Amino acid sequence: MSKFLIVEDDSTFAQIIEGFLIKSGFEVLLASNTKQAYKLIGEQDFELLLVDYRLPDGTGLDVLKYTREKGIATPTIIMTSFNDVRTAVKSIQLGAFDYITKPVNPDELLMVIKNSLAKDEAEPVATDDNFIKGKSEVAEKLHQHIALVAPTDMSVIIQGESGTGKEHIAKTLHLQSKRSTKPFVAIDCGTLSKDLAGSELFGHTKGAFTGALNDKKGQFEAANGGTLFLDEVGNLSYEVQVKLLRALQERIIQPIGSTKAIPVDVRIIAATNDDLANSIQQGEFREDLYHRLNEFKIQLPALRDRGKDLELFINHFITLSNKELSRNVQAIEPDAKQLLLDYDWPGNLRELKNVIKRMVLLSPGQTAGMASLPDEMKMAVSQLSKNSSTDLKAVNEQNEKQLITETLQKVRFNKSKAAKLLNIDRKTLYSKMERYGIE
């Protein structure tokens, strides 16, 4: 029986969710704040964490940070109000599996839980059934670059916003390479703690550190002959960056606690939603490692910049969701379709896929309507529609000010941490704080 932890300070809401999950066959424990959550997470193993975004002594992002620092890879779902949804999208960048908005729809919650539990299952390296290329000019350019660099052994950096499909592109590069019959190994560097990252990448020997009960083969060895995908590579500590650079330069690795040098033949594909050039300026990422990784860069466009590809993706995800959920949605009501086209999709393809899946789930007939779409989308588009096109800049600035303020509050006004979470450098943050009058 899968065991879940719910971190929620609203006791009535927590008990409702607890009762629903118990009836669905899950074991559930409750915590009302981050302190209780940390204690339970340290004492017990959970298959899933359901964490409210706003907590009495912190936020859901604090819980995410805690699990990452402890090397705990338990899937985490952030529960949030409509007003916090854009910050919840940011939590995906910090390692959250997904988010769900309140009031929680039981069928939607079960769907998200099912997806998160399936995340740990081994996935075949196949992409054709789940993605389409698109027909826009930016899509054509993207796939021209993929076709050009895939057959080579060049290291590639894939840069793009959260949810743009960086791992899919990495898999595509692998499948179109001479290494396609060898392993494709993906590592989410954003979930690796400083202490465990070296062991995960390079392995360790028995007794190398407290808790090293057996020899462990690292992911470099696991990927030997194939491709190693380092997602969110900018999160690696400086010490691990040094070891990674040596592995790339000398094509050898040394497990922690061992004096043995092991030869490896691995192609590296790295991904980031940060501008690593800014991280270099801040002294957080080695410039020599950046140039070693950046033999070729692929820039993934945001969904809002892909023009008519959006309609292709909508139809594609409807087809996939119909198949998975045994539904038969064939059309979308005009007002709902227009809402999908007007929304700016801060979570990109990942958010679109989740929204369409929810829409299909809540549409038992052949036509999906406005009622099947999340309220936060309606609120966001409504806010834009109240302003003329000439006021769009003002609307965006207001949203930016709110996000900066909330982020600063979360990190207790540590400007370095806030700049990193916002994916901007500190100089830009200071400039924006002065511009918006944020003290």
Short mmCIF file of C-alpha atoms in Angstrom, two decimals:
data_model
loop_
_atom_site.label_atom_id
_atom_site.label_comp_id
_atom_site.label_asym_id
_atom_site.label_seq_id
_atom_site.Cartn_x
_atom_site.Cartn_y
_atom_site.Cartn_z
CA MET A 1 0.00 0.00 0.00
CA SER A 2 1.45 3.38 -1.04
CA LYS A 3 2.02 5.79 1.85
CA PHE A 4 1.45 9.53 1.33
CA LEU A 5 2.21 12.59 3.45
CA ILE A 6 -0.20 15.54 3.30
CA VAL A 7 1.28 18.85 4.52
CA GLU A 8 -1.69 21.20 4.98
CA ASP A 9 -2.58 23.63 7.79
CA ASP A 10 -6.32 23.69 6.99
CA SER A 11 -7.35 20.70 9.13
CA THR A 12 -10.81 20.37 7.58
CA PHE A 13 -9.46 20.31 4.04
CA ALA A 14 -6.65 17.94 5.05
CA GLN A 15 -9.13 15.48 6.59
CA ILE A 16 -11.32 15.57 3.48
CA ILE A 17 -8.34 14.72 1.26
CA GLU A 18 -7.16 12.12 3.78
CA GLY A 19 -10.56 10.38 3.75
CA PHE A 20 -10.73 10.39 -0.04
CA LEU A 21 -7.23 8.92 -0.40
CA ILE A 22 -7.83 6.25 2.25
CA LYS A 23 -10.99 5.18 0.40
CA SER A 24 -8.87 5.01 -2.77
CA GLY A 25 -6.56 2.50 -1.10
CA PHE A 26 -3.68 4.68 0.13
CA GLU A 27 -2.14 5.06 3.58
CA VAL A 28 -2.01 8.72 4.65
CA LEU A 29 -0.19 10.74 7.32
CA LEU A 30 -0.85 14.43 8.07
CA ALA A 31 1.41 17.36 8.97
CA SER A 32 0.20 20.92 9.51
CA ASN A 33 3.50 22.77 9.05
CA THR A 34 7.02 22.39 7.65
CA LYS A 35 8.54 21.45 11.02
CA GLN A 36 6.20 18.46 11.41
CA ALA A 37 6.77 17.55 7.75
CA TYR A 38 10.57 17.51 8.12
CA LYS A 39 10.29 15.23 11.16
CA LEU A 40 8.03 12.72 9.42
CA ILE A 41 10.05 12.78 6.19
CA GLY A 42 13.20 12.09 8.21
CA GLU A 43 11.61 9.17 10.07
CA GLN A 44 9.59 7.42 7.36
CA ASP A 45 9.59 6.69 3.64
CA PHE A 46 6.75 8.07 1.53
CA GLU A 47 5.77 7.36 -2.06
CA LEU A 48 4.26 10.85 -2.49
CA LEU A 49 4.17 14.24 -0.78
CA LEU A 50 1.08 16.47 -1.15
CA VAL A 51 2.18 19.90 0.08
CA ASP A 52 0.20 23.11 0.44
CA TYR A 53 2.01 26.12 -1.00
CA ARG A 54 1.26 28.49 1.89
CA LEU A 55 2.08 27.07 5.34
CA PRO A 56 2.21 28.75 8.79
CA ASP A 57 6.01 28.52 9.07
CA GLY A 58 7.06 28.61 5.41
CA THR A 59 6.00 27.45 1.97
CA GLY A 60 5.84 24.29 -0.07
CA LEU A 61 9.09 25.43 -1.70
CA ASP A 62 10.82 25.05 1.67
CA VAL A 63 9.71 21.41 1.81
CA LEU A 64 11.02 20.88 -1.72
CA LYS A 65 14.35 22.40 -0.75
CA TYR A 66 14.56 20.21 2.36
CA THR A 67 13.97 16.97 0.44
CA ARG A 68 16.52 17.98 -2.21
CA GLU A 69 19.18 18.76 0.41
CA LYS A 70 18.55 15.36 2.03
CA GLY A 71 18.78 13.54 -1.31
CA ILE A 72 15.13 12.41 -1.08
CA ALA A 73 13.59 11.94 -4.52
CA THR A 74 9.96 11.43 -3.41
CA PRO A 75 7.55 12.93 -6.00
CA THR A 76 6.00 16.13 -4.62
CA ILE A 77 2.72 17.73 -5.68
CA ILE A 78 2.16 21.35 -4.67
CA MET A 79 -1.43 22.32 -3.75
CA THR A 80 -2.11 25.98 -4.37
CA SER A 81 -4.79 28.64 -4.61
CA PHE A 82 -5.57 30.34 -7.92
CA ASN A 83 -3.56 33.42 -6.94
CA ASP A 84 -0.35 31.42 -6.40
CA VAL A 85 -0.49 29.30 -9.55
CA ARG A 86 2.35 31.09 -11.35
CA THR A 87 4.61 30.64 -8.36
CA ALA A 88 3.52 26.99 -8.27
CA VAL A 89 4.71 26.68 -11.87
CA LYS A 90 8.07 27.93 -10.60
CA SER A 91 8.07 25.07 -8.08
CA ILE A 92 8.33 22.67 -11.02
CA GLN A 93 11.77 24.19 -11.68
CA LEU A 94 12.77 23.35 -8.10
CA GLY A 95 11.86 19.69 -8.45
CA ALA A 96 8.10 19.46 -7.83
CA PHE A 97 6.47 16.80 -9.98
CA ASP A 98 3.28 18.79 -10.52
CA TYR A 99 0.84 21.21 -8.91
CA ILE A 100 -2.91 21.15 -8.41
CA THR A 101 -5.22 24.06 -7.64
CA LYS A 102 -7.84 24.34 -4.89
CA PRO A 103 -10.64 23.44 -4.64
CA VAL A 104 -9.22 20.04 -5.54
CA ASN A 105 -11.23 17.93 -7.96
CA PRO A 106 -11.02 14.27 -6.74
CA ASP A 107 -10.73 12.78 -10.24
CA GLU A 108 -8.05 15.29 -11.16
CA LEU A 109 -6.14 14.53 -7.94
CA LEU A 110 -6.20 10.79 -8.66
CA MET A 111 -4.95 11.45 -12.20
CA VAL A 112 -2.03 13.56 -10.97
CA ILE A 113 -1.19 10.96 -8.30
CA LYS A 114 -1.23 8.18 -10.87
CA ASN A 115 1.13 10.16 -13.11
CA SER A 116 3.53 10.89 -10.24
CA LEU A 117 3.69 7.26 -9.08
CA ALA A 118 4.30 6.12 -12.66
CA LYS A 119 7.23 8.56 -12.91
CA ASP A 120 9.50 6.11 -11.09
CA GLU A 121 8.85 3.31 -13.56
CA ALA A 122 11.47 2.75 -16.25
CA GLU A 123 10.53 4.56 -19.44
CA PRO A 124 11.58 3.30 -22.87
CA VAL A 125 13.52 5.81 -24.90
CA ALA A 126 10.74 6.54 -27.35
CA THR A 127 9.30 9.87 -28.34
CA ASP A 128 7.18 9.59 -31.48
CA ASP A 129 3.98 8.59 -29.66
CA ASN A 130 4.10 11.45 -27.19
CA PHE A 131 5.37 14.47 -29.12
CA ILE A 132 4.92 16.17 -32.45
CA LYS A 133 7.36 18.52 -34.09
CA GLY A 134 5.13 21.43 -34.98
CA LYS A 135 5.11 23.33 -38.26
CA SER A 136 6.07 26.86 -37.25
CA GLU A 137 9.25 28.52 -38.44
CA VAL A 138 10.87 28.15 -35.00
CA ALA A 139 9.95 24.44 -34.94
CA GLU A 140 11.52 23.89 -38.36
CA LYS A 141 14.72 25.64 -37.26
CA LEU A 142 14.81 23.62 -34.04
CA HIS A 143 14.62 20.27 -35.81
CA GLN A 144 17.14 21.34 -38.43
CA HIS A 145 19.59 21.92 -35.58
CA ILE A 146 18.72 18.54 -34.04
CA ALA A 147 19.31 16.75 -37.35
CA LEU A 148 22.62 18.58 -37.75
CA VAL A 149 24.16 17.84 -34.36
CA ALA A 150 22.56 14.50 -33.41
CA PRO A 151 24.90 12.25 -35.49
CA THR A 152 27.99 13.87 -33.93
CA ASP A 153 29.55 13.29 -30.50
CA MET A 154 29.45 16.99 -29.66
CA SER A 155 28.28 17.97 -26.17
CA VAL A 156 25.01 19.90 -26.31
CA ILE A 157 23.37 22.41 -23.98
CA ILE A 158 19.58 22.61 -24.30
CA GLN A 159 18.27 25.88 -22.89
CA GLY A 160 14.62 26.74 -22.39
CA GLU A 161 11.93 27.61 -19.88
CA SER A 162 10.49 24.99 -17.57
CA GLY A 163 8.09 22.69 -19.40
CA THR A 164 9.40 23.28 -22.94
CA GLY A 165 10.38 19.63 -23.42
CA LYS A 166 14.13 19.60 -22.83
CA GLU A 167 14.30 15.89 -21.94
CA HIS A 168 12.30 15.01 -25.07
CA ILE A 169 14.83 16.87 -27.22
CA ALA A 170 17.68 15.08 -25.41
CA LYS A 171 16.06 11.71 -26.15
CA THR A 172 15.57 12.72 -29.76
CA LEU A 173 19.27 13.61 -30.06
CA HIS A 174 20.14 10.20 -28.60
CA LEU A 175 17.80 8.29 -30.92
CA GLN A 176 19.23 10.04 -33.98
CA SER A 177 22.84 9.44 -32.89
CA LYS A 178 25.27 6.59 -33.47
CA ARG A 179 24.74 5.70 -29.81
CA SER A 180 21.02 4.97 -30.17
CA THR A 181 21.37 1.27 -29.29
CA LYS A 182 23.27 2.12 -26.09
CA PRO A 183 21.86 3.44 -22.78
CA PHE A 184 20.19 6.83 -22.37
CA VAL A 185 20.52 7.84 -18.70
CA ALA A 186 18.81 10.97 -17.37
CA ILE A 187 19.70 12.69 -14.09
CA ASP A 188 17.77 15.58 -12.57
CA CYS A 189 20.60 17.60 -11.02
CA GLY A 190 18.01 19.85 -9.35
CA THR A 191 17.00 17.03 -6.98
CA LEU A 192 20.55 15.94 -6.06
CA SER A 193 21.87 17.07 -2.71
CA LYS A 194 25.39 18.47 -2.52
CA ASP A 195 26.55 15.42 -0.58
CA LEU A 196 25.01 12.78 -2.84
CA ALA A 197 25.58 14.28 -6.31
CA GLY A 198 29.14 12.96 -6.59
CA SER A 199 28.06 9.47 -5.58
CA GLU A 200 25.15 9.51 -8.03
CA LEU A 201 27.33 10.56 -10.95
CA PHE A 202 30.57 8.72 -10.25
CA GLY A 203 29.64 5.96 -7.79
CA HIS A 204 31.24 5.07 -4.47
CA THR A 205 32.92 2.21 -2.64
CA LYS A 206 31.65 0.49 0.47
CA GLY A 207 32.47 2.57 3.56
CA ALA A 208 33.37 5.70 1.57
CA PHE A 209 31.04 7.73 3.79
CA THR A 210 28.35 7.20 6.42
CA GLY A 211 25.57 5.16 4.86
CA ALA A 212 27.71 3.70 2.05
CA LEU A 213 26.90 0.08 2.92
CA ASN A 214 27.79 -1.34 -0.50
CA ASP A 215 29.70 -0.45 -3.64
CA LYS A 216 27.59 1.63 -6.01
CA LYS A 217 28.03 2.13 -9.74
CA GLY A 218 27.57 5.74 -10.82
CA GLN A 219 25.45 6.97 -13.71
CA PHE A 220 28.54 7.63 -15.85
CA GLU A 221 29.25 3.90 -15.81
CA ALA A 222 25.56 3.10 -16.35
CA ALA A 223 25.56 5.29 -19.47
CA ASN A 224 28.86 3.95 -20.85
CA GLY A 225 28.73 3.85 -24.63
CA GLY A 226 25.56 5.90 -24.68
CA THR A 227 24.23 9.31 -23.63
CA LEU A 228 24.13 10.95 -20.20
CA PHE A 229 21.50 13.69 -19.85
CA LEU A 230 22.15 16.20 -17.06
CA ASP A 231 18.93 18.14 -16.47
CA GLU A 232 19.27 21.48 -14.63
CA VAL A 233 23.05 21.16 -14.72
CA GLY A 234 23.42 24.64 -13.19
CA ASN A 235 22.38 23.21 -9.80
CA LEU A 236 25.54 21.09 -9.42
CA SER A 237 27.87 22.21 -6.65
CA TYR A 238 31.25 23.70 -7.48
CA GLU A 239 33.05 20.58 -6.19
CA VAL A 240 31.02 18.27 -8.42
CA GLN A 241 31.58 20.62 -11.37
CA VAL A 242 35.34 20.11 -10.94
CA LYS A 243 34.93 16.31 -11.05
CA LEU A 244 32.58 16.55 -14.03
CA LEU A 245 35.07 18.66 -15.96
CA ARG A 246 37.80 16.09 -15.32
CA ALA A 247 35.51 13.27 -16.47
CA LEU A 248 34.81 15.12 -19.72
CA GLN A 249 38.43 16.09 -20.37
CA GLU A 250 40.10 12.80 -19.49
CA ARG A 251 37.20 10.40 -20.15
CA ILE A 252 37.80 8.72 -16.80
CA ILE A 253 35.93 8.74 -13.50
CA GLN A 254 36.96 7.90 -9.95
CA PRO A 255 34.28 6.60 -7.57
CA ILE A 256 34.20 8.24 -4.15
CA GLY A 257 36.48 6.36 -1.77
CA SER A 258 38.35 4.61 -4.58
CA THR A 259 41.79 5.16 -6.11
CA LYS A 260 40.81 3.31 -9.26
CA ALA A 261 40.34 5.31 -12.48
CA ILE A 262 37.57 3.91 -14.68
CA PRO A 263 37.51 4.78 -18.41
CA VAL A 264 34.11 5.90 -19.73
CA ASP A 265 32.78 6.69 -23.20
CA VAL A 266 29.76 8.94 -22.71
CA ARG A 267 28.18 11.75 -24.70
CA ILE A 268 26.90 14.57 -22.48
CA ILE A 269 23.70 16.48 -23.12
CA ALA A 270 22.97 19.15 -20.50
CA ALA A 271 19.81 21.18 -19.98
CA THR A 272 19.07 24.36 -18.08
CA ASN A 273 16.36 26.97 -17.67
CA ASP A 274 19.03 29.35 -16.33
CA ASP A 275 21.30 31.56 -18.35
CA LEU A 276 24.57 29.87 -17.40
CA ALA A 277 26.48 32.93 -18.59
CA ASN A 278 24.94 34.82 -15.65
CA SER A 279 25.83 31.97 -13.30
CA ILE A 280 29.44 32.24 -14.49
CA GLN A 281 29.46 35.97 -13.72
CA GLN A 282 28.11 35.25 -10.23
CA GLY A 283 30.84 32.67 -9.66
CA GLU A 284 28.31 29.83 -9.39
CA PHE A 285 29.30 27.91 -12.53
CA ARG A 286 32.76 27.17 -13.91
CA GLU A 287 33.48 28.88 -17.22
CA ASP A 288 35.77 26.09 -18.42
CA LEU A 289 33.03 23.50 -17.76
CA TYR A 290 30.50 25.68 -19.57
CA HIS A 291 32.64 25.80 -22.71
CA ARG A 292 33.24 22.04 -22.52
CA LEU A 293 29.47 21.42 -22.36
CA ASN A 294 28.53 24.13 -24.84
CA GLU A 295 29.96 22.70 -28.07
CA PHE A 296 26.49 23.25 -29.50
CA LYS A 297 23.51 25.05 -27.98
CA ILE A 298 19.85 24.40 -28.74
CA GLN A 299 17.43 27.12 -27.61
CA LEU A 300 13.88 25.82 -27.06
CA PRO A 301 11.13 28.35 -27.77
CA ALA A 302 8.41 29.04 -25.22
CA LEU A 303 4.95 27.77 -26.17
CA ARG A 304 3.65 31.36 -26.45
CA ASP A 305 6.23 31.96 -29.20
CA ARG A 306 5.24 28.97 -31.35
CA GLY A 307 2.30 30.52 -33.19
CA LYS A 308 -0.13 28.05 -34.75
CA ASP A 309 1.79 25.11 -33.29
CA LEU A 310 -0.35 25.66 -30.20
CA GLU A 311 -3.43 24.31 -31.99
CA LEU A 312 -1.48 21.27 -33.18
CA PHE A 313 -0.39 20.52 -29.63
CA ILE A 314 -3.94 20.98 -28.30
CA ASN A 315 -5.33 18.45 -30.77
CA HIS A 316 -2.42 16.08 -30.17
CA PHE A 317 -2.85 16.08 -26.39
CA ILE A 318 -6.62 15.58 -26.77
CA THR A 319 -5.93 12.44 -28.82
CA LEU A 320 -3.48 11.13 -26.22
CA SER A 321 -5.81 11.93 -23.32
CA ASN A 322 -8.82 10.30 -25.01
CA LYS A 323 -6.79 7.12 -25.36
CA GLU A 324 -5.46 7.14 -21.81
CA LEU A 325 -8.72 8.13 -20.08
CA SER A 326 -11.17 6.23 -22.33
CA ARG A 327 -12.91 9.46 -23.39
CA ASN A 328 -14.15 10.62 -26.77
CA VAL A 329 -13.66 14.40 -26.88
CA GLN A 330 -13.88 15.46 -30.52
CA ALA A 331 -14.36 19.21 -30.26
CA ILE A 332 -13.89 22.22 -27.99
CA GLU A 333 -16.56 24.90 -27.59
CA PRO A 334 -15.49 28.16 -29.31
CA ASP A 335 -15.16 30.21 -26.10
CA ALA A 336 -13.05 27.49 -24.44
CA LYS A 337 -10.88 27.17 -27.54
CA GLN A 338 -10.32 30.93 -27.59
CA LEU A 339 -9.32 30.85 -23.94
CA LEU A 340 -6.69 28.18 -24.68
CA LEU A 341 -5.32 30.33 -27.51
CA ASP A 342 -5.29 33.56 -25.46
CA TYR A 343 -3.58 32.11 -22.37
CA ASP A 344 0.18 32.74 -22.13
CA TRP A 345 1.16 29.23 -20.83
CA PRO A 346 3.86 30.02 -18.24
CA GLY A 347 4.34 26.26 -17.73
CA ASN A 348 4.67 25.68 -21.49
CA LEU A 349 4.06 22.19 -22.95
CA ARG A 350 3.96 20.50 -19.56
CA GLU A 351 1.18 22.83 -18.42
CA LEU A 352 -0.71 22.48 -21.71
CA LYS A 353 -0.59 18.70 -21.52
CA ASN A 354 -1.90 18.72 -17.94
CA VAL A 355 -4.67 21.22 -18.73
CA ILE A 356 -5.85 19.24 -21.76
CA LYS A 357 -5.76 16.00 -19.81
CA ARG A 358 -7.87 17.58 -17.06
CA MET A 359 -10.24 18.99 -19.66
CA VAL A 360 -10.75 15.58 -21.27
CA LEU A 361 -11.18 13.92 -17.87
CA LEU A 362 -13.96 16.36 -16.95
CA SER A 363 -15.74 16.05 -20.32
CA PRO A 364 -17.81 12.84 -20.52
CA GLY A 365 -19.33 13.87 -23.87
CA GLN A 366 -17.78 14.63 -27.25
CA THR A 367 -17.44 18.38 -26.64
CA ALA A 368 -15.33 20.09 -23.99
CA GLY A 369 -16.46 23.46 -22.62
CA MET A 370 -15.38 26.27 -20.32
CA ALA A 371 -16.40 24.34 -17.19
CA SER A 372 -13.60 21.84 -17.82
CA LEU A 373 -10.85 24.50 -17.76
CA PRO A 374 -9.06 25.68 -14.58
CA ASP A 375 -10.38 28.87 -13.01
CA GLU A 376 -6.90 30.42 -12.77
CA MET A 377 -6.69 30.36 -16.58
CA LYS A 378 -9.98 32.20 -16.88
CA MET A 379 -8.82 34.75 -14.31
CA ALA A 380 -5.49 35.31 -16.08
CA VAL A 381 -7.05 35.78 -19.51
CA SER A 382 -9.82 37.95 -18.06
CA GLN A 383 -7.23 40.25 -16.52
CA LEU A 384 -5.55 40.69 -19.88
CA SER A 385 -8.81 41.21 -21.71
CA LYS A 386 -9.73 44.13 -19.41
CA ASN A 387 -6.72 46.02 -20.73
CA SER A 388 -6.14 47.27 -24.23
CA SER A 389 -3.16 45.98 -26.18
CA THR A 390 -1.30 49.20 -25.36
CA ASP A 391 -1.59 48.35 -21.65
CA LEU A 392 -0.14 44.86 -22.00
CA LYS A 393 3.26 46.03 -20.83
CA ALA A 394 1.72 47.48 -17.67
CA VAL A 395 -0.07 44.20 -16.94
CA ASN A 396 3.14 42.22 -17.39
CA GLU A 397 5.00 44.65 -15.14
CA GLN A 398 2.38 44.27 -12.40
CA ASN A 399 2.68 40.47 -12.58
CA GLU A 400 6.47 40.77 -12.49
CA LYS A 401 6.38 43.05 -9.44
CA GLN A 402 4.10 40.63 -7.60
CA LEU A 403 6.31 37.64 -8.40
CA ILE A 404 9.50 39.45 -7.31
CA THR A 405 7.88 40.56 -4.05
CA GLU A 406 6.59 37.05 -3.23
CA THR A 407 9.95 35.46 -4.05
CA LEU A 408 11.85 37.93 -1.86
CA GLN A 409 9.47 37.23 1.02
CA LYS A 410 9.94 33.46 0.62
CA VAL A 411 13.74 33.70 0.85
CA ARG A 412 13.60 36.30 3.65
CA PHE A 413 14.98 38.95 1.29
CA ASN A 414 18.16 37.05 0.46
CA LYS A 415 18.69 38.74 -2.89
CA SER A 416 21.15 36.14 -4.22
CA LYS A 417 18.65 33.34 -3.60
CA ALA A 418 15.79 35.40 -5.03
CA ALA A 419 17.74 36.19 -8.20
CA LYS A 420 18.50 32.50 -8.69
CA LEU A 421 14.86 31.47 -8.22
CA LEU A 422 13.76 34.18 -10.66
CA ASN A 423 16.42 33.19 -13.22
CA ILE A 424 17.94 36.67 -13.37
CA ASP A 425 21.25 38.08 -12.15
CA ARG A 426 21.49 40.18 -9.00
CA LYS A 427 22.14 43.40 -10.92
CA THR A 428 18.88 42.93 -12.82
CA LEU A 429 17.05 42.17 -9.57
CA TYR A 430 18.35 45.35 -7.91
CA SER A 431 17.29 47.35 -10.97
CA LYS A 432 13.77 45.91 -10.97
CA MET A 433 13.38 46.40 -7.20
CA GLU A 434 14.30 50.07 -7.60
CA ARG A 435 11.99 50.43 -10.60
CA TYR A 436 8.98 48.93 -8.81
CA GLY A 437 9.71 50.58 -5.44
CA ILE A 438 10.26 47.29 -3.63
CA GLU A 439 12.03 47.88 -0.32
#
